[in-house]
Coordinates of C-alpha atoms and ligand atoms in Angstrom, one line a residue:
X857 CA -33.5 -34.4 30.8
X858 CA -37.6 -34.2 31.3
X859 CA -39.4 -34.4 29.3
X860 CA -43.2 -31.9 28.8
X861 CA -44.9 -31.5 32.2
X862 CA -48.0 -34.1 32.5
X863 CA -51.1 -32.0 33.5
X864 CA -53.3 -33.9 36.0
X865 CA -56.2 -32.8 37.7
X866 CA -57.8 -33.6 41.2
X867 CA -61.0 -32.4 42.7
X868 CA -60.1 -33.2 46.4
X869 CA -64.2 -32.9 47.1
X870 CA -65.5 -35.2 44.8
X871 CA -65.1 -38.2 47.0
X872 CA -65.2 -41.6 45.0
X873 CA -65.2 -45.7 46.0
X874 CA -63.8 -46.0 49.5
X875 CA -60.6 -47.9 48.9
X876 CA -60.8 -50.9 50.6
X877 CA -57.6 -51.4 53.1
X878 CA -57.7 -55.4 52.4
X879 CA -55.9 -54.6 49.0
X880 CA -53.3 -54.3 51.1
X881 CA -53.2 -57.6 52.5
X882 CA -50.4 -60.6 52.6
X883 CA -50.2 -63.8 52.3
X884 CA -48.2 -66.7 53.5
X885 CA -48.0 -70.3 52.6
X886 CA -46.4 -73.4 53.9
X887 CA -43.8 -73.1 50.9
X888 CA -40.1 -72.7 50.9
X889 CA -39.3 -70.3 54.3
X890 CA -42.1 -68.3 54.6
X891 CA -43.8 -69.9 57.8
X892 CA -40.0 -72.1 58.8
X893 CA -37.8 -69.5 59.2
X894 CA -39.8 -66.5 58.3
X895 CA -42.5 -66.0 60.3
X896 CA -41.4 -69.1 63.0
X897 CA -38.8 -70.2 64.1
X898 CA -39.7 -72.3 67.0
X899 CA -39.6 -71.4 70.9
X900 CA -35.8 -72.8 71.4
X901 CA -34.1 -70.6 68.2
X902 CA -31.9 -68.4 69.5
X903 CA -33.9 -65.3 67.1
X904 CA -35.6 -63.3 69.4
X905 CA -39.3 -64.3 69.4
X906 CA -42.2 -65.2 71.2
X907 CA -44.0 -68.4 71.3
X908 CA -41.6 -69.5 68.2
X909 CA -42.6 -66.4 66.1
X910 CA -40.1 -64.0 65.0
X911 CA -40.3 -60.3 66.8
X912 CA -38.8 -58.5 63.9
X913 CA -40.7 -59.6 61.3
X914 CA -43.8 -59.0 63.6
X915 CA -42.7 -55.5 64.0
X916 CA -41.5 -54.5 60.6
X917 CA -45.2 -55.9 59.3
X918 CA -46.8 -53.7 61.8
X919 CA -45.1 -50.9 60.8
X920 CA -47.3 -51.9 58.1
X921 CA -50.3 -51.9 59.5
X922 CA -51.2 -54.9 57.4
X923 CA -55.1 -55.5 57.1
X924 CA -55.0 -59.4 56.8
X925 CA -53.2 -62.5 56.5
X926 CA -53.8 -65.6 54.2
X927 CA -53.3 -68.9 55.3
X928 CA -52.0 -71.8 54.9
X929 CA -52.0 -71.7 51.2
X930 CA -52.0 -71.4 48.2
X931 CA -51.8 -74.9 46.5
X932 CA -51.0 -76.4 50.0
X933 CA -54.1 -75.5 50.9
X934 CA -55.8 -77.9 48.9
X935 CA -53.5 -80.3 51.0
X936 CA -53.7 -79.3 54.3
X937 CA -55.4 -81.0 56.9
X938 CA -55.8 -79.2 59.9
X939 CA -56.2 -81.3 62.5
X940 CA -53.4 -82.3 61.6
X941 CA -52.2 -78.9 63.1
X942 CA -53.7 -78.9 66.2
X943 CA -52.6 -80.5 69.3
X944 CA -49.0 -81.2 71.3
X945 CA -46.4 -80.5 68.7
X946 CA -44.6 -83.7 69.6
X947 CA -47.8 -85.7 67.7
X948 CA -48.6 -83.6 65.3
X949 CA -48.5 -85.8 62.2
X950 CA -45.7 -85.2 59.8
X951 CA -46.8 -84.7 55.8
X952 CA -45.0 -84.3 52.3
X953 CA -45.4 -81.0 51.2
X954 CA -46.0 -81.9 47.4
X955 CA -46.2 -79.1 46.0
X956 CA -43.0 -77.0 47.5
X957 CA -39.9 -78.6 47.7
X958 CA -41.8 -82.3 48.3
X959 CA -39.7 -81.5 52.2
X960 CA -41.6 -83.0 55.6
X961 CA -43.6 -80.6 57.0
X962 CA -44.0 -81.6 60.9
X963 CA -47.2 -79.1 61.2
X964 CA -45.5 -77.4 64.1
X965 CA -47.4 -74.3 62.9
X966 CA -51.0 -75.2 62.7
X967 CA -54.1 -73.1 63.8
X968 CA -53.3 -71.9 67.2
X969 CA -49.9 -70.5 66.0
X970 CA -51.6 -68.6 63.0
X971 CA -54.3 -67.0 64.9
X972 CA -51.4 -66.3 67.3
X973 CA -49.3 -64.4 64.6
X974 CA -52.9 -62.7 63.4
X975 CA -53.2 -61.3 67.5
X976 CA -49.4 -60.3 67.0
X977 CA -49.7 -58.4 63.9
X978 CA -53.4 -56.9 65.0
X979 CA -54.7 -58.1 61.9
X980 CA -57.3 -59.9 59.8
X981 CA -57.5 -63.7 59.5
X982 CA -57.9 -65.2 55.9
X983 CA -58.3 -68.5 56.2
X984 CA -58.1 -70.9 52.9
X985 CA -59.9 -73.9 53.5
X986 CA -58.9 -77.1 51.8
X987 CA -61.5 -78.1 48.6
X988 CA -59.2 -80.4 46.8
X989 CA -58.4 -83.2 48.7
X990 CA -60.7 -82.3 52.1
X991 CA -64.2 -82.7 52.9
X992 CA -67.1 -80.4 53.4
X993 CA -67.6 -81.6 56.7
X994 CA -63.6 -81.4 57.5
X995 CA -64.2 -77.6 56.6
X996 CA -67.1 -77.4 58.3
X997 CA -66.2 -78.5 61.4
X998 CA -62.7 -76.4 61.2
X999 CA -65.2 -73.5 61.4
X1000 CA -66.7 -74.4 64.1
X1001 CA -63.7 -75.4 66.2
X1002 CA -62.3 -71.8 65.4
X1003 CA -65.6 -69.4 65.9
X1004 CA -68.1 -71.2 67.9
X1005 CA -68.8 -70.8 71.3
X1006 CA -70.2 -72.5 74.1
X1007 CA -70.5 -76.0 73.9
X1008 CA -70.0 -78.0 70.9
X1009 CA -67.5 -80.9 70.1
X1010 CA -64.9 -78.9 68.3
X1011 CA -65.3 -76.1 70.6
X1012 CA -64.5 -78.6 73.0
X1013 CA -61.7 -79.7 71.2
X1014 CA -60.3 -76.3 71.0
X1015 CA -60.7 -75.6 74.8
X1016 CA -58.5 -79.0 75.3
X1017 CA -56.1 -77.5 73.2
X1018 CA -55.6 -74.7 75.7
X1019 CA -58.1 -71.6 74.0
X1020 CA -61.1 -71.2 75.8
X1021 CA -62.5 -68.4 73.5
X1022 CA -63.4 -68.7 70.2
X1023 CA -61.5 -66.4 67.2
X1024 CA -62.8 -64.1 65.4
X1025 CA -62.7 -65.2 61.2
X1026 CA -64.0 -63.3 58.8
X1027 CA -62.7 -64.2 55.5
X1028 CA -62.9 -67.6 54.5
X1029 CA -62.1 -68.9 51.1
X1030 CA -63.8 -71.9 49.4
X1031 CA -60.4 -73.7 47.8
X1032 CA -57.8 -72.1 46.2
X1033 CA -56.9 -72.6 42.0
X1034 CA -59.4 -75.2 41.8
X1035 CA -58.7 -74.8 38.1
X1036 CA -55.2 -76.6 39.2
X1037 CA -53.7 -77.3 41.5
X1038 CA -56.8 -77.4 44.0
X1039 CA -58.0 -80.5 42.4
X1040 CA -58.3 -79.6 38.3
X1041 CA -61.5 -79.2 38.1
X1042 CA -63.8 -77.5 35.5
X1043 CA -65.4 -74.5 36.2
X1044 CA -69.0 -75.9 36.6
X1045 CA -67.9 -78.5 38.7
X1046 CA -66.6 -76.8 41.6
X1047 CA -69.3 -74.3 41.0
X1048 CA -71.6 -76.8 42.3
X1049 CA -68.8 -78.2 45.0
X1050 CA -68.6 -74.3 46.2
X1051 CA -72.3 -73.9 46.8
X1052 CA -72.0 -77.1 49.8
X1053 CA -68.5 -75.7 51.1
X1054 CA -70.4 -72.7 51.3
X1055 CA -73.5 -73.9 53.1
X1056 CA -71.5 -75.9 55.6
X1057 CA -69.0 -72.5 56.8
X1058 CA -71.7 -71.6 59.1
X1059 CA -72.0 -68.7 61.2
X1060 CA -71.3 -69.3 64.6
X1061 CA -72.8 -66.6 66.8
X1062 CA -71.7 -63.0 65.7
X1063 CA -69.2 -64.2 63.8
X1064 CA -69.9 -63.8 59.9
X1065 CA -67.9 -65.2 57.2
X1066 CA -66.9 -63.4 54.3
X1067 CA -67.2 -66.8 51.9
X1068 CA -64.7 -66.4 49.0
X1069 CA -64.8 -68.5 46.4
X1070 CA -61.7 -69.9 44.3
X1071 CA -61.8 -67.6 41.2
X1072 CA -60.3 -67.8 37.8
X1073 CA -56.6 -67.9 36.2
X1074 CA -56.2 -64.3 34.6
X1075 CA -58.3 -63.7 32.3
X1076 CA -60.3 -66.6 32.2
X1077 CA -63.6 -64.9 32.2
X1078 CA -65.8 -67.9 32.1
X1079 CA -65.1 -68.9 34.8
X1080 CA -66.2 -65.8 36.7
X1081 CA -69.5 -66.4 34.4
X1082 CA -70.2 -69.7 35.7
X1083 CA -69.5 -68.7 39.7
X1084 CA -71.9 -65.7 39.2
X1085 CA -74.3 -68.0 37.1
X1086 CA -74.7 -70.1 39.9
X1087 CA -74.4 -68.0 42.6
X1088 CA -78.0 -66.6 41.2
X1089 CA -79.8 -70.3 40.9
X1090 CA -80.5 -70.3 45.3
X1091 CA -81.6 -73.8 45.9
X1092 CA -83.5 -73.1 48.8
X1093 CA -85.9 -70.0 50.1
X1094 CA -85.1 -70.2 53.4
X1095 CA -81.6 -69.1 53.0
X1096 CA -81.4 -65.9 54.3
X1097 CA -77.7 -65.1 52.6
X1098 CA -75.7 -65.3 49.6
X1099 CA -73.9 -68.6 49.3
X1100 CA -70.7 -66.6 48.6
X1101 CA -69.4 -62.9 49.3
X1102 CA -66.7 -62.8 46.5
X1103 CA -65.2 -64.5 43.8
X1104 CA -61.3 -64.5 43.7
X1105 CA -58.8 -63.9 40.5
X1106 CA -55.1 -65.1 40.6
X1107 CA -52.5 -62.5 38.3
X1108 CA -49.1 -63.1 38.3
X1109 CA -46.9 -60.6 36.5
X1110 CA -44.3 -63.0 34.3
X1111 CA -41.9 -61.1 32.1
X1112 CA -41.0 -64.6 30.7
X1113 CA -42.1 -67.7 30.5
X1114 CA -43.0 -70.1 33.0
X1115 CA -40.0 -72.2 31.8
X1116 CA -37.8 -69.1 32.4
X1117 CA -39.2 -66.5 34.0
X1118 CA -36.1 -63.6 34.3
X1119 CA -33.5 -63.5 36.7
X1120 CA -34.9 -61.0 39.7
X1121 CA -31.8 -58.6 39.6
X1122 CA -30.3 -59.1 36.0
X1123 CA -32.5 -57.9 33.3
X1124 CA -32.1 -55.5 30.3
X1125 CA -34.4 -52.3 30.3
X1126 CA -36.6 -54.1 27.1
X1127 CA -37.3 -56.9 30.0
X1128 CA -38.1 -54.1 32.4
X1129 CA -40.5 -52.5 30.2
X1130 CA -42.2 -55.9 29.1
X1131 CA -42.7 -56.1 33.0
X1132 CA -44.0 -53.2 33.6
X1133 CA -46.9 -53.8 30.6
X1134 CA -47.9 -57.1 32.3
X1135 CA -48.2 -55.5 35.1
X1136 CA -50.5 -52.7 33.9
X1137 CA -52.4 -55.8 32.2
X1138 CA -54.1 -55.8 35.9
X1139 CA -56.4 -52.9 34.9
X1140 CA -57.5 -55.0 31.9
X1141 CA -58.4 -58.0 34.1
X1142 CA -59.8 -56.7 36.8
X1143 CA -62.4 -54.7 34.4
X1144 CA -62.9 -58.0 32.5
X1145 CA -63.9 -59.9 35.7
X1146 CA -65.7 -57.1 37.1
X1147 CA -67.9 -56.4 33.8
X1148 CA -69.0 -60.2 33.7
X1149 CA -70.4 -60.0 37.1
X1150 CA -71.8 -56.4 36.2
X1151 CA -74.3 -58.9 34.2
X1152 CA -75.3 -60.9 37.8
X1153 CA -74.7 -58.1 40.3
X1154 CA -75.0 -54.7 38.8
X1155 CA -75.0 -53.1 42.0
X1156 CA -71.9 -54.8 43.0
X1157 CA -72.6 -56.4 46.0
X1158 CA -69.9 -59.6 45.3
X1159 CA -66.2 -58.2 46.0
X1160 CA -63.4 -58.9 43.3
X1161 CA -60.7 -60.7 46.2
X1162 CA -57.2 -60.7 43.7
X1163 CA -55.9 -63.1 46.9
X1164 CA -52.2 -63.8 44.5
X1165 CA -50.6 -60.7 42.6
X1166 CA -47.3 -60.1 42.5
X1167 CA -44.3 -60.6 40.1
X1168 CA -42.5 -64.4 39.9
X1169 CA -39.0 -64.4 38.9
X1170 CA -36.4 -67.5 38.5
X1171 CA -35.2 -68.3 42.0
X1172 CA -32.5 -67.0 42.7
X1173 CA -29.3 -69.3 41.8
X1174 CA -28.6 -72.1 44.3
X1175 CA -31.9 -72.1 45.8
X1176 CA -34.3 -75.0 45.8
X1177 CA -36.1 -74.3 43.0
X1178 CA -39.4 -75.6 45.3
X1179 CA -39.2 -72.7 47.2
X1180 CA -39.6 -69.7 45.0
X1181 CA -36.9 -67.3 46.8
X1182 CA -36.4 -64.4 44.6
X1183 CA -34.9 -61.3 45.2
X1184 CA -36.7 -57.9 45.3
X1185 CA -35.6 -54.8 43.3
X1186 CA -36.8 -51.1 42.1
X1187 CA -38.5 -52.9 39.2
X1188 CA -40.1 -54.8 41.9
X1189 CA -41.1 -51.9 43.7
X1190 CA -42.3 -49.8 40.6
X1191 CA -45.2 -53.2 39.6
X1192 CA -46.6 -52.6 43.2
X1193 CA -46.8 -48.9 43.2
X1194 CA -48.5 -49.4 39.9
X1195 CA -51.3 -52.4 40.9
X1196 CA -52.2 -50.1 43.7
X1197 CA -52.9 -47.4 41.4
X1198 CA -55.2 -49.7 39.6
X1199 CA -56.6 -50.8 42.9
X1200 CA -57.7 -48.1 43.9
X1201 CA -59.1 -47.7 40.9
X1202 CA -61.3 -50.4 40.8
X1203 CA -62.4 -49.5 44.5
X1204 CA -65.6 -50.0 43.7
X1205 CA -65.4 -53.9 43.2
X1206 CA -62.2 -54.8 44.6
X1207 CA -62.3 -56.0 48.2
X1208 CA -59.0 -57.3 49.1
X1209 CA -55.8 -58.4 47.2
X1210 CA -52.9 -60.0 48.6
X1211 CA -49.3 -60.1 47.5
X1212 CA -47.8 -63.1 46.8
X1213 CA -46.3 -63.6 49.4
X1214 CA -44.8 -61.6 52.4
X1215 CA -41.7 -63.2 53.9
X1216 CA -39.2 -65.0 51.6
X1217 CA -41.3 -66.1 48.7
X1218 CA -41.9 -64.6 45.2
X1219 CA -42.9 -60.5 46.0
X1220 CA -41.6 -60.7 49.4
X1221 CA -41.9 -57.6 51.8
X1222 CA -39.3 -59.4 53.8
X1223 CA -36.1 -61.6 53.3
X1224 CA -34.2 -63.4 56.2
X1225 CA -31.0 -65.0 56.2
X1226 CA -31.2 -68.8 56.3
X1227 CA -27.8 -68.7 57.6
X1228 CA -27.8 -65.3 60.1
X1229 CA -31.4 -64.9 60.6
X1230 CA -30.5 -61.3 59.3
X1231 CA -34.0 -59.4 58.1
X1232 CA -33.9 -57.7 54.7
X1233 CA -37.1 -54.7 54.0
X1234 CA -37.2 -55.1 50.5
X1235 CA -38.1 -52.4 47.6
X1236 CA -41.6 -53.2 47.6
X1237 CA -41.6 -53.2 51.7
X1238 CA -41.0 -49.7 51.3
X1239 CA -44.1 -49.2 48.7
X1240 CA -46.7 -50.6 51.2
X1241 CA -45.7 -48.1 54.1
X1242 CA -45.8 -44.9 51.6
X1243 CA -48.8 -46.2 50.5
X1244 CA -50.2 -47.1 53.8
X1245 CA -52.4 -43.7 54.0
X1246 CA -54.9 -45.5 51.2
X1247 CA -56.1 -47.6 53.5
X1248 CA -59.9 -47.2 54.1
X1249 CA -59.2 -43.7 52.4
X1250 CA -62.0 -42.4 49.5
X1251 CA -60.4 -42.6 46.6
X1252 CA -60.4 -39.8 44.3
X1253 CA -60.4 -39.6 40.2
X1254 CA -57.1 -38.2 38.4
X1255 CA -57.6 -36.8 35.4
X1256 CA -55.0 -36.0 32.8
X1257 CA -56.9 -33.9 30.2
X1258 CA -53.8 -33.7 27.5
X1259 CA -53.0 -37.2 28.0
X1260 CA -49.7 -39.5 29.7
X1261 CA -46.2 -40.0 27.2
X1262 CA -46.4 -43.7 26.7
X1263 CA -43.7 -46.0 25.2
X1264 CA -44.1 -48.8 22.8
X1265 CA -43.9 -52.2 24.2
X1266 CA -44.1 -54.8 22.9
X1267 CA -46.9 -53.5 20.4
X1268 CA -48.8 -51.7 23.0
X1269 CA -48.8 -48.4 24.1
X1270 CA -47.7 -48.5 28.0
X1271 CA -48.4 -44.9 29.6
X1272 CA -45.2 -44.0 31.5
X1273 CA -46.7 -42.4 34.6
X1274 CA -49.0 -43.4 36.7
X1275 CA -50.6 -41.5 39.7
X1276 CA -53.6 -42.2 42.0
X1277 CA -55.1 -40.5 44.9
X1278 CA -57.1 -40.1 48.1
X1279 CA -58.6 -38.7 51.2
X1280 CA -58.8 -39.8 55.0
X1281 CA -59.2 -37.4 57.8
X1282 CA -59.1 -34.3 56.0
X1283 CA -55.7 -35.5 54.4
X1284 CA -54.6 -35.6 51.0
X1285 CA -52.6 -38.4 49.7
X1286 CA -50.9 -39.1 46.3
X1287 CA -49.0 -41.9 45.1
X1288 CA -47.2 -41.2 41.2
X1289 CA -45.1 -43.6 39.7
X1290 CA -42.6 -42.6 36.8
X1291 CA -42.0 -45.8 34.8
X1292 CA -39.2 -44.2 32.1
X1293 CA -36.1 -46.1 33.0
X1294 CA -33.7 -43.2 32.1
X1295 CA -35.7 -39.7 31.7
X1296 CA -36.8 -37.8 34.6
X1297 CA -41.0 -36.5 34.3
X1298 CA -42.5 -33.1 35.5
X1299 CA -46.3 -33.9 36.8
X1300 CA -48.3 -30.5 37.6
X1301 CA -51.5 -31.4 40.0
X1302 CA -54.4 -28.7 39.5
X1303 CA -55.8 -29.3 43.1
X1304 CA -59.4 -28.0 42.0
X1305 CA -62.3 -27.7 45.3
X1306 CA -59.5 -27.4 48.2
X1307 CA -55.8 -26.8 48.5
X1308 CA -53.1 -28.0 51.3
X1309 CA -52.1 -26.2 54.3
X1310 CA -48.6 -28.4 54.5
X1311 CA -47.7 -30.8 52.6
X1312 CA -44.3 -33.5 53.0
X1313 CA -42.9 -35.8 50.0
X1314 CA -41.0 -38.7 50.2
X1315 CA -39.4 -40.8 47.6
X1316 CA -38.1 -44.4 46.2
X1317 CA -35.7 -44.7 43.7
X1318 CA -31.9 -46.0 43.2
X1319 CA -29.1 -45.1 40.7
X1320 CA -30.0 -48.5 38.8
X1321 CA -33.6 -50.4 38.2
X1322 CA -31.5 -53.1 39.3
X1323 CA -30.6 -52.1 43.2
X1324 CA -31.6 -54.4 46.0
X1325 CA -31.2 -54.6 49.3
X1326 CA -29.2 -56.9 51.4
X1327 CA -27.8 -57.8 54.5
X1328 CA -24.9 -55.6 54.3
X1329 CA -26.7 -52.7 52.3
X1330 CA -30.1 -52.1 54.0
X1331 CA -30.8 -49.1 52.6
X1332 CA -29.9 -49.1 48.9
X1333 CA -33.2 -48.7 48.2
X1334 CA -35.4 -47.0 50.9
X1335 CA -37.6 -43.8 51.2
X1336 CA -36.1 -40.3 51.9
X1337 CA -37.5 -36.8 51.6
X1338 CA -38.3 -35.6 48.2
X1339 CA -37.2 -32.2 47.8
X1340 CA -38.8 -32.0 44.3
X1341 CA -42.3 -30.6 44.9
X1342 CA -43.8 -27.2 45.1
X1343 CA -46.6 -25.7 45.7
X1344 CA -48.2 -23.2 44.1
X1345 CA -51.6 -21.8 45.1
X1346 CA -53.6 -24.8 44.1
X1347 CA -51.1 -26.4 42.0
X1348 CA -48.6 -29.3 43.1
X1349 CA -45.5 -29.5 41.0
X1350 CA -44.1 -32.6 41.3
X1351 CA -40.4 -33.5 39.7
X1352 CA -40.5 -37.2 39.3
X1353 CA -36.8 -38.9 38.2
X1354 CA -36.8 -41.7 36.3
X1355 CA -37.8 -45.0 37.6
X1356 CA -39.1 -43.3 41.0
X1357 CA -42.4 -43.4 42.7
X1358 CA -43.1 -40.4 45.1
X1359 CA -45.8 -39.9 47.9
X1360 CA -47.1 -36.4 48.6
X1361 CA -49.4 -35.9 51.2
X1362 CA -50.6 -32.9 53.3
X1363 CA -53.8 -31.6 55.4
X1364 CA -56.2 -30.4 53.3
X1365 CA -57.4 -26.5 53.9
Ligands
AHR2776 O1 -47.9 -68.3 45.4 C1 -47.4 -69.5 44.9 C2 -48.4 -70.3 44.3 O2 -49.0 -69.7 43.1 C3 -49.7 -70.6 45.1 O3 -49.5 -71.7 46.0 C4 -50.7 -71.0 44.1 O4 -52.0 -70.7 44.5 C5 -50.2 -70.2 42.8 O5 -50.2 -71.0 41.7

């Protein structure tokens, strides 16, 4: 059963915000088997790779065309010393990795091996330097030994270590949850700290950072008050730029409590729905943030970077709980397709966002056996390549004039479709996402200032919210052509089942 069509209106030449292709960006963390046994595995494994990193997972990402790459944390991070990473593996000095799993990390992946992957996957370094227990100079001079050229003592250091041309590094953030875990600090506090990390991360030749600094928990908007409040006081005249490019924001969407968070692949349709409101919660926070620094930078110059998103589920039973291995359903798939809709939404502040994280931890894009080495595309895999055609597109505004159905939950009103759109190269794309569990949704699209000549549909859904994939189903839940759009004139009928999200894109005429 449907239920009333949703009217929504698009006017394909009123270009909005271009929608920056960072938001679709990744991140991976020395935690659990993301880096050991998801992205490396080490020259001798007998998993097909290439100076110890895994091909398939370097092929499936590029299928991607992922825009950037975080590293090394997260909390670790705040712990990481890279020269520590640098170096014959054989003396690379072994650490406690505190935070995950308290297990030896032998720093066999270090800087070279990063910017390695980065060449791999053709995409952007984001580097996450290490506030909490480092040293400005220790960041300062990591910097330098990855961007400078000619002759300098860490350039020299890095042409010992067997790469004679600096890297290219544009993003570079200033700590990570310096609220917590990097170093539980107050807000003022590492305000003040940021402003010398900043000054130090200098620009080597034409190489500019993008400086980042460590934002706020959720909706902690005070803290984004005192970044922007300081970011305004410049100490000095002379300095010809701002001291930071962005301020970051951390949003996890819990259906639970930290204590118990849900089990990733059991969960009642009451626990799905409360998921799917904390996930539309991003909207909220990311025009909270972005209406505080409205006050310091009306014209938006500082970027919103939302560098952790992503749901966080109980690991899954008989995991070390350290290392936050989850798996990855429809309901999964459904809070990404909805966070890009508000994305692309907020295109006009928001820079970058990273899930959290890409290969065997929390959101994951990827699972691998630990046993088989098997690879897994999960749910929300399939949600980044439909989506892909957002990158770098201009978004456009969706109107829906009589209004979304929406759902109680929880005591709020949580509007059961969603739908965003753009253009690229005269190309229309839209994303809709139909959040009713059980009851299918009409949408008609009133294509107003341009119409398609073709157009193609493809679709994500299961029998059951609950549907994974695994090794021995690959495909429970993976795109196929939708056969439940029309076109009429200008108008786009689009038959959305429940719990589906559909692409439809097509040149525009
Ligand atoms: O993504 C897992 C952890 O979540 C990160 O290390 C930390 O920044 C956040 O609390």
């Amino acid at each position: 059963m449907s239920n009333d069509a949703v009217s929504a209106v698009i006017n394909v030449d009123i270009e909005g915000p271009q929608i920056s292709k960072h938001v679709y960006g990744h991140f991976a963390e020395h935690l659990g088997r993301c880096i050991y046994g998801g992205f490396y595995v080490g020259e001798n494994s007998d998993i097909p790779n290439e100076r110890g990193i895994r091909l398939d997972v370097v092929e499936a990402l590029r299928n991607l065309d992922i825009p950037n790459l975080r590293w090394p944390g997260g909390c670790f991070a705040d712990e990481y010393h890279w020269m520590d990473g640098i170096g014959p593996k054989e003396d690379r000095a072994v650490m406690i990795n505190t935070h995950w799993g308290g297990v030896e990390e032998n720093n066999h992946f270090g800087t070279h091996e990063f910017m390695d992957l980065c060449e791999m996957l053709e995409t952007e370094p984001y580097i996450s330097g290490n506030v909490g227990s480092g040293t400005v100079r220790e960041m300062s001079e990591w910097v330098e030994y990855i961007t400078r050229d000619g002759d300098s003592p860490m350039a020299r250091l890095r042409k010992q270590n067997g790469r004679e041309e600096p890297w290219k590094v544009r993003f570079w953030g200033l700590g990570n949850e310096t609220w917590g875990c990097g170093g539980n600090m107050t807000a003022e506090q590492y305000a003040m700290d940021a402003r010398k990390y900043a000054t130090y991360c200098r620009d080597y030749g034409d190489n500019k950072l993008y400086r980042i600094a460590a934002g706020a928990a959720d909706f902690n908007y005070s803290w984004t008050k005192t970044l922007m409040e300081q970011l305004s006081h410049i100490g000095c005249q002379r300095v010809e730029r701002k001291l930071y490019n962005a301020v970051s924001v951390h949003y996890y969407t819990i259906a639970g409590t930290w204590d118990d968070k849900g089990d990733a692949t059991v969960f009642t349709d009451d626990e799905y729905y409360t998921t799917m409101l904390k996930a539309n919660r991003t909207d909220e926070l990311l025009t909270g943030h972005s209406n505080v620094m409205d006050l310091y930078d009306p014209t938006k110059e500082i970027g919103i970077v939302m560098d952790e998103w992503g749901t966080w589920w109980n690991v899954e039973p008989g995991t070390n709980p350290g290392f936050l291995y989850q798996q990855n359903t429809m309901r999964d798939a459904l809070v990404a397709s909805l966070h890009f809709d508000i994305f692309h939404k907020h295109a006009d502040r928001l820079i970058m966002a990273n899930i959290a994280q890409t290969v065997n931890v929390l959101q994951a894009m990827i699972l691998t056996d630990p046993d088989t080495g098997a690879l897994v595309l999960t749910p929300t895999y399939h949600v980044f390549q439909m989506n892909k055609g957002h990158q770098d597109a201009a978004s456009l505004r969706v109107d829906a004039p009589k209004g979304i159905p929406t759902r109680e939950v929880d005591g709020k009103e949580l509007p059961m479709v969603s739908v965003s759109a753009s253009r690229k190269d005269g190309r229309l794309l839209v994303s809709l996402s139909n959040l009713d569990a059980s009851e299918g949704q009409d949408v008609e699209i009133d294509l107003r200032g341009g119409g398609l000549s073709e157009f193609e549909s493809l679709i994500l859904t299961a029998d059951t919210l609950q549907a994974h994939n695994t090794p021995e189903q690959l495909e429970a839940v993976a795109p196929r052509a939708h056969e439940g759009v029309k076109l009429e004139g200008s108008t786009l009928r689009v038959h959305l089942p429940a719990h589906s999200f559909v692409t439809v894109s097509g040149a525009l005429a």
